PDB file of C-alpha atoms in Angstrom:
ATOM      1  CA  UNK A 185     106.470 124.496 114.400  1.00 56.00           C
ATOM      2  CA  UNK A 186     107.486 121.959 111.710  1.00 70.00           C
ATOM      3  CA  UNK A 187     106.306 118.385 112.094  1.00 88.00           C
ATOM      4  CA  UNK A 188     108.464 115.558 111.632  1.00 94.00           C
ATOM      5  CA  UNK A 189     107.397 112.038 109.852  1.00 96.00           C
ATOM      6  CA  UNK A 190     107.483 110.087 113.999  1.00 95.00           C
ATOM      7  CA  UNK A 191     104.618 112.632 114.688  1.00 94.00           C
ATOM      8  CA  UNK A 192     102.356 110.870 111.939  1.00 94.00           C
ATOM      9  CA  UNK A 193     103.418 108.102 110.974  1.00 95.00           C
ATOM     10  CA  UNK A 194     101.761 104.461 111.479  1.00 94.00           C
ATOM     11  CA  UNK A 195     103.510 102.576 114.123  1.00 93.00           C
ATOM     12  CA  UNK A 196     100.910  99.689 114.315  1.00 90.00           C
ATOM     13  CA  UNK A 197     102.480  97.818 111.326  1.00 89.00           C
ATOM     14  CA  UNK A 198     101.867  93.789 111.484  1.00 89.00           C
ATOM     15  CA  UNK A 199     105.381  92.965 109.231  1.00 93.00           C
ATOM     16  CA  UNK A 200     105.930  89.222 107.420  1.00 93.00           C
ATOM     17  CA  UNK A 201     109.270  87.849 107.790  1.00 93.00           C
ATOM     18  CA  UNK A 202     111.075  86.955 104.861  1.00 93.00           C
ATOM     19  CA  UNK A 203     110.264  83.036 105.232  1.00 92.00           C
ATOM     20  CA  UNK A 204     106.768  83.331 104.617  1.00 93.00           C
ATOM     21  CA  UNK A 205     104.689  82.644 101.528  1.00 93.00           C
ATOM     22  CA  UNK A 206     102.193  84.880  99.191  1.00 92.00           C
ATOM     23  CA  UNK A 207      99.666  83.162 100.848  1.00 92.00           C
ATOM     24  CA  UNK A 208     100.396  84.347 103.839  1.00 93.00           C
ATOM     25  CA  UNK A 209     100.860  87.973 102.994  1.00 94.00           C
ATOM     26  CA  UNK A 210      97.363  87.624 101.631  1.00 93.00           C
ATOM     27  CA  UNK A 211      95.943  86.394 104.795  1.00 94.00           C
ATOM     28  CA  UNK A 212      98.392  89.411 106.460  1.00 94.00           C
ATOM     29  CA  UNK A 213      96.767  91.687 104.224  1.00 94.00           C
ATOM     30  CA  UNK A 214      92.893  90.676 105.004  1.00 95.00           C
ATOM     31  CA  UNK A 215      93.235  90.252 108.403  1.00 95.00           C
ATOM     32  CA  UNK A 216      94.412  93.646 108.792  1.00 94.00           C
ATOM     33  CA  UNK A 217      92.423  95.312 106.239  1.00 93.00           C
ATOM     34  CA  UNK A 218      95.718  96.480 104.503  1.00 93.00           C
ATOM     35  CA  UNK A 219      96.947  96.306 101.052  1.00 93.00           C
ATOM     36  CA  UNK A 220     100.614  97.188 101.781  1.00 95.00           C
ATOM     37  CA  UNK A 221     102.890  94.272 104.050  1.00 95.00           C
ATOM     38  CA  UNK A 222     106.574  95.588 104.927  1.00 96.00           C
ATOM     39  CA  UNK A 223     108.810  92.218 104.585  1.00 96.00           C
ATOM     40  CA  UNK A 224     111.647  91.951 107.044  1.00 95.00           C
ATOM     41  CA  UNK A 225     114.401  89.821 107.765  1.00 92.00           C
ATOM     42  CA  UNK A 226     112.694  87.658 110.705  1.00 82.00           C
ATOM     43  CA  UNK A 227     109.897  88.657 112.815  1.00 68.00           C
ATOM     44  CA  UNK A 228     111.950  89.936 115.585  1.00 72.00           C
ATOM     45  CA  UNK A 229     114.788  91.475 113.624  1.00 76.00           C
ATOM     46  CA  UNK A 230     112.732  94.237 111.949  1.00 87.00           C
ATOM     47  CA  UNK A 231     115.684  94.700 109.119  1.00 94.00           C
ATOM     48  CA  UNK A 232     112.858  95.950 105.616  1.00 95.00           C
ATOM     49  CA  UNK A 233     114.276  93.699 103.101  1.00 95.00           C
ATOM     50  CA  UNK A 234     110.888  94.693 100.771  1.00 96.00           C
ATOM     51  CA  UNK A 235     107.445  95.502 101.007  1.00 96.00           C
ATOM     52  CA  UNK A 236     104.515  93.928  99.177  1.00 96.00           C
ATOM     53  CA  UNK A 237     101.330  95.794  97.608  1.00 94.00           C
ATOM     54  CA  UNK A 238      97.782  94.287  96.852  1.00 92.00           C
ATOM     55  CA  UNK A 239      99.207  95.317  93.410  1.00 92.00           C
ATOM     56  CA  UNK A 240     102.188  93.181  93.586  1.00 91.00           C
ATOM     57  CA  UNK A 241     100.068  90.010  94.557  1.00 90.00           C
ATOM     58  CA  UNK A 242      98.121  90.389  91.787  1.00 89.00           C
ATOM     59  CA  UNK A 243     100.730  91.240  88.924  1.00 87.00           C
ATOM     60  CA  UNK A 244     103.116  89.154  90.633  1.00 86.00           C
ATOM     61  CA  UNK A 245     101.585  86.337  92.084  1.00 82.00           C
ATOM     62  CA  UNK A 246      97.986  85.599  90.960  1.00 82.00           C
ATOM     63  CA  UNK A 247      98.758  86.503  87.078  1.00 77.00           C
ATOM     64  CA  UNK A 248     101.806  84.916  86.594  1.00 76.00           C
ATOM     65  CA  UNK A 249     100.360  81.965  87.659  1.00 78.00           C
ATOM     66  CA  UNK A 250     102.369  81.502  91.184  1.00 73.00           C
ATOM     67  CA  UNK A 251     100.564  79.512  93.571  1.00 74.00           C
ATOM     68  CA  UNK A 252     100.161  80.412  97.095  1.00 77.00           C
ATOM     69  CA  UNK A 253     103.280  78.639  98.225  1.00 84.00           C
ATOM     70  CA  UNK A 254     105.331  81.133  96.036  1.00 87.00           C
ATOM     71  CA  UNK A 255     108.270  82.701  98.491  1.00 91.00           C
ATOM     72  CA  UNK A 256     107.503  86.221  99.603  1.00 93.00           C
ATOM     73  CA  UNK A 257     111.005  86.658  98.215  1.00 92.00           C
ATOM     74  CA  UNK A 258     109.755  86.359  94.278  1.00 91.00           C
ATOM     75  CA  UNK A 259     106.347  88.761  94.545  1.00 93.00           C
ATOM     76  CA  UNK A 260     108.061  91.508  97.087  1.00 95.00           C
ATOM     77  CA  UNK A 261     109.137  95.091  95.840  1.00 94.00           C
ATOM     78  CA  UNK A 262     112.895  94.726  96.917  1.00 94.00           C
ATOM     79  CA  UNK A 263     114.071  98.491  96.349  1.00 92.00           C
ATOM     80  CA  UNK A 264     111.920 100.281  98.840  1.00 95.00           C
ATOM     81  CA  UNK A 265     112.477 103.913  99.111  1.00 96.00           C
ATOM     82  CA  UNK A 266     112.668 105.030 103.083  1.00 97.00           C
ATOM     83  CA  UNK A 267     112.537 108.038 105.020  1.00 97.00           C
ATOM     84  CA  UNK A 268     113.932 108.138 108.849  1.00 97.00           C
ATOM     85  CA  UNK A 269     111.317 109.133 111.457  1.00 97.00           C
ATOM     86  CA  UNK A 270     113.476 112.613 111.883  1.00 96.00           C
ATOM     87  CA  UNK A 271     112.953 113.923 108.331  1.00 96.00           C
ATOM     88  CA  UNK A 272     110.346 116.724 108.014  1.00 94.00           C
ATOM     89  CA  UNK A 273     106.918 115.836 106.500  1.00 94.00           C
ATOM     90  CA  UNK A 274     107.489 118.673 103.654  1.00 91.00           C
ATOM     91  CA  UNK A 275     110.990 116.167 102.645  1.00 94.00           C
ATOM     92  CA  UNK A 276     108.775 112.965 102.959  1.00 94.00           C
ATOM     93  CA  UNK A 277     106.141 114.655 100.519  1.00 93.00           C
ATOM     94  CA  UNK A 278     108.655 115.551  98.188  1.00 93.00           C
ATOM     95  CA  UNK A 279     110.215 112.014  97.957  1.00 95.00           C
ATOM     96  CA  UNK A 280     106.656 110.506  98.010  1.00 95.00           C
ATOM     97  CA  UNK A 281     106.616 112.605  94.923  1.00 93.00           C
ATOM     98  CA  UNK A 282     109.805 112.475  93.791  1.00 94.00           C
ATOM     99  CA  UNK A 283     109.399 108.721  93.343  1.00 93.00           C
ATOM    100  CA  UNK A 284     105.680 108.127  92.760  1.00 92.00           C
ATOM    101  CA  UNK A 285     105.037 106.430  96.239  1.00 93.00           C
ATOM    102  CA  UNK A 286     101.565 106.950  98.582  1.00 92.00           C
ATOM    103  CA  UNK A 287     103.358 104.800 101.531  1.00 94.00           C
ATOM    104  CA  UNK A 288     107.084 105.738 103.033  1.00 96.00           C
ATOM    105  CA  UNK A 289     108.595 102.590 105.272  1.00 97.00           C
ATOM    106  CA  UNK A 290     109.805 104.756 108.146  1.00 97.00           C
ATOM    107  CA  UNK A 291     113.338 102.973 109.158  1.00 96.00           C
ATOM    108  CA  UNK A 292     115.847 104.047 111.837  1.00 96.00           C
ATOM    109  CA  UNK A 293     118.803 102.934 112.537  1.00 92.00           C
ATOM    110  CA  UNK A 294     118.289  99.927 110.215  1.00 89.00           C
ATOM    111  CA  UNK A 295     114.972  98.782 111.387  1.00 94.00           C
ATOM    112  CA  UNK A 296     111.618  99.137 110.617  1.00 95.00           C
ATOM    113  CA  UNK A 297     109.530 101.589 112.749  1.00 96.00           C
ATOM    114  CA  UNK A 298     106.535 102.739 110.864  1.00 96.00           C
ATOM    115  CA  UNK A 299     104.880 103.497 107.872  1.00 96.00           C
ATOM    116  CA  UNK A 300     104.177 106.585 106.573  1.00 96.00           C
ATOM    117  CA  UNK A 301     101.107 107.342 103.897  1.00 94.00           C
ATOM    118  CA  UNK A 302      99.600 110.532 101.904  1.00 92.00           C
ATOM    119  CA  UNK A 303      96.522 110.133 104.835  1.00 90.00           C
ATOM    120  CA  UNK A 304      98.859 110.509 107.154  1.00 90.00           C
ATOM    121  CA  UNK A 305     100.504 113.346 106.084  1.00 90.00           C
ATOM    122  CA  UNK A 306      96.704 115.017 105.275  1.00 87.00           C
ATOM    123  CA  UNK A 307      95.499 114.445 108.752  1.00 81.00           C
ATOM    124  CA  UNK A 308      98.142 116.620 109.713  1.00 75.00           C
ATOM    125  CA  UNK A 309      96.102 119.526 108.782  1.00 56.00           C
ATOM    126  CA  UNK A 310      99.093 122.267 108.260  1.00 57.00           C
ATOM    127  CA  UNK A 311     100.343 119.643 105.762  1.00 50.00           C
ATOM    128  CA  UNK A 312      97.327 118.782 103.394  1.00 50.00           C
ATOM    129  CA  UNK A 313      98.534 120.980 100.395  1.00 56.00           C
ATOM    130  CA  UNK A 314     101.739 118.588 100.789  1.00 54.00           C
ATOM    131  CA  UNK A 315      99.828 115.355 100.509  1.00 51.00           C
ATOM    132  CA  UNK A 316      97.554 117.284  97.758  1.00 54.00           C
ATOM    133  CA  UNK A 317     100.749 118.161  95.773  1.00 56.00           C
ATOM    134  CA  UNK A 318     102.187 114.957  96.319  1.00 55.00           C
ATOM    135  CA  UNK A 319      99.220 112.813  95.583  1.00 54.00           C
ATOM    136  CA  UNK A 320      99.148 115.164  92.008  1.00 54.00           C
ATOM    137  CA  UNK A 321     102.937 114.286  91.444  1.00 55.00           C
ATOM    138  CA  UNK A 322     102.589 110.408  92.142  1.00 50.00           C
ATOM    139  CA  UNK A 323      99.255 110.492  90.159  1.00 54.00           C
ATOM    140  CA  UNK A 324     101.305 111.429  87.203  1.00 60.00           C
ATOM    141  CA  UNK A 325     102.779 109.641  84.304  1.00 61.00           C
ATOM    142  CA  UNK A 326     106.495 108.909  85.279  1.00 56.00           C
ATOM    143  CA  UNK A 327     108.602 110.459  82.528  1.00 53.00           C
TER     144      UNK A 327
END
């Protein structure tokens, strides 16, 4: 039987809300030994406006020379690709893939419900030539 993305995903994800600063996606980040932050609207409207990586921090933030107090808003990865917790992990593969991602924001019905990564999809154990395949197509030169 096929697995959907709701059967691995990540639902413990600690969001920052749109009003915070780098700083505090950095201490986000530490605290819970993460290096990807999903950025919603406000805390308890879980709307994904962005997500930020350890990666954007640093090319973003720490060398352009924005201070700590930078908004979120200026650092953040605005056009997020998504996949909805219904959609098969083979589809989820091919769009991590497709679009050289190794971490899906899982959103339904406009709000943010999970996160789903290549481990994810390789603990499922029917599914590790997926995340092998995709990890090979996101590890890639984009063309």
């Amino acid at each position: 039987m096929s697995k959907n993305v709701s059967d691995v995903m990540s639902t413990n994800i600690v969001p920052v809300s749109l009003d915070k600063h780098v700083y505090d996606v950095a201490l986000n980040m530490k605290e819970h030994d993460t290096g990807f932050i999903p950025i919603v609207e406000t805390k308890d409207h879980r709307k994904l406006v962005g997500v930020v990586t350890d990666r954007d921090l640093v090319l973003r933030g720490i060398a352009s020379k924005n201070p700590g107090s930078t908004k979120v808003s200026e650092v953040m990865t605005a056009d997020v690709h998504t996949v909805n917790s219904t959609a098969s992990i083979d589809e989820a593969a091919k769009m991590m893939a497709a679009h050289q991602v190794r971490r899906l924001p899982v959103v339904d019905n406009g709000e943010l419900v999970g996160i789903l990564s290549l481990g994810d999809i390789a603990t499922a154990s029917s599914y590790q030539n997926n995340a092998g395949s995709a990890l090979t197509d996101i590890s890639e030169p984009s063309h």
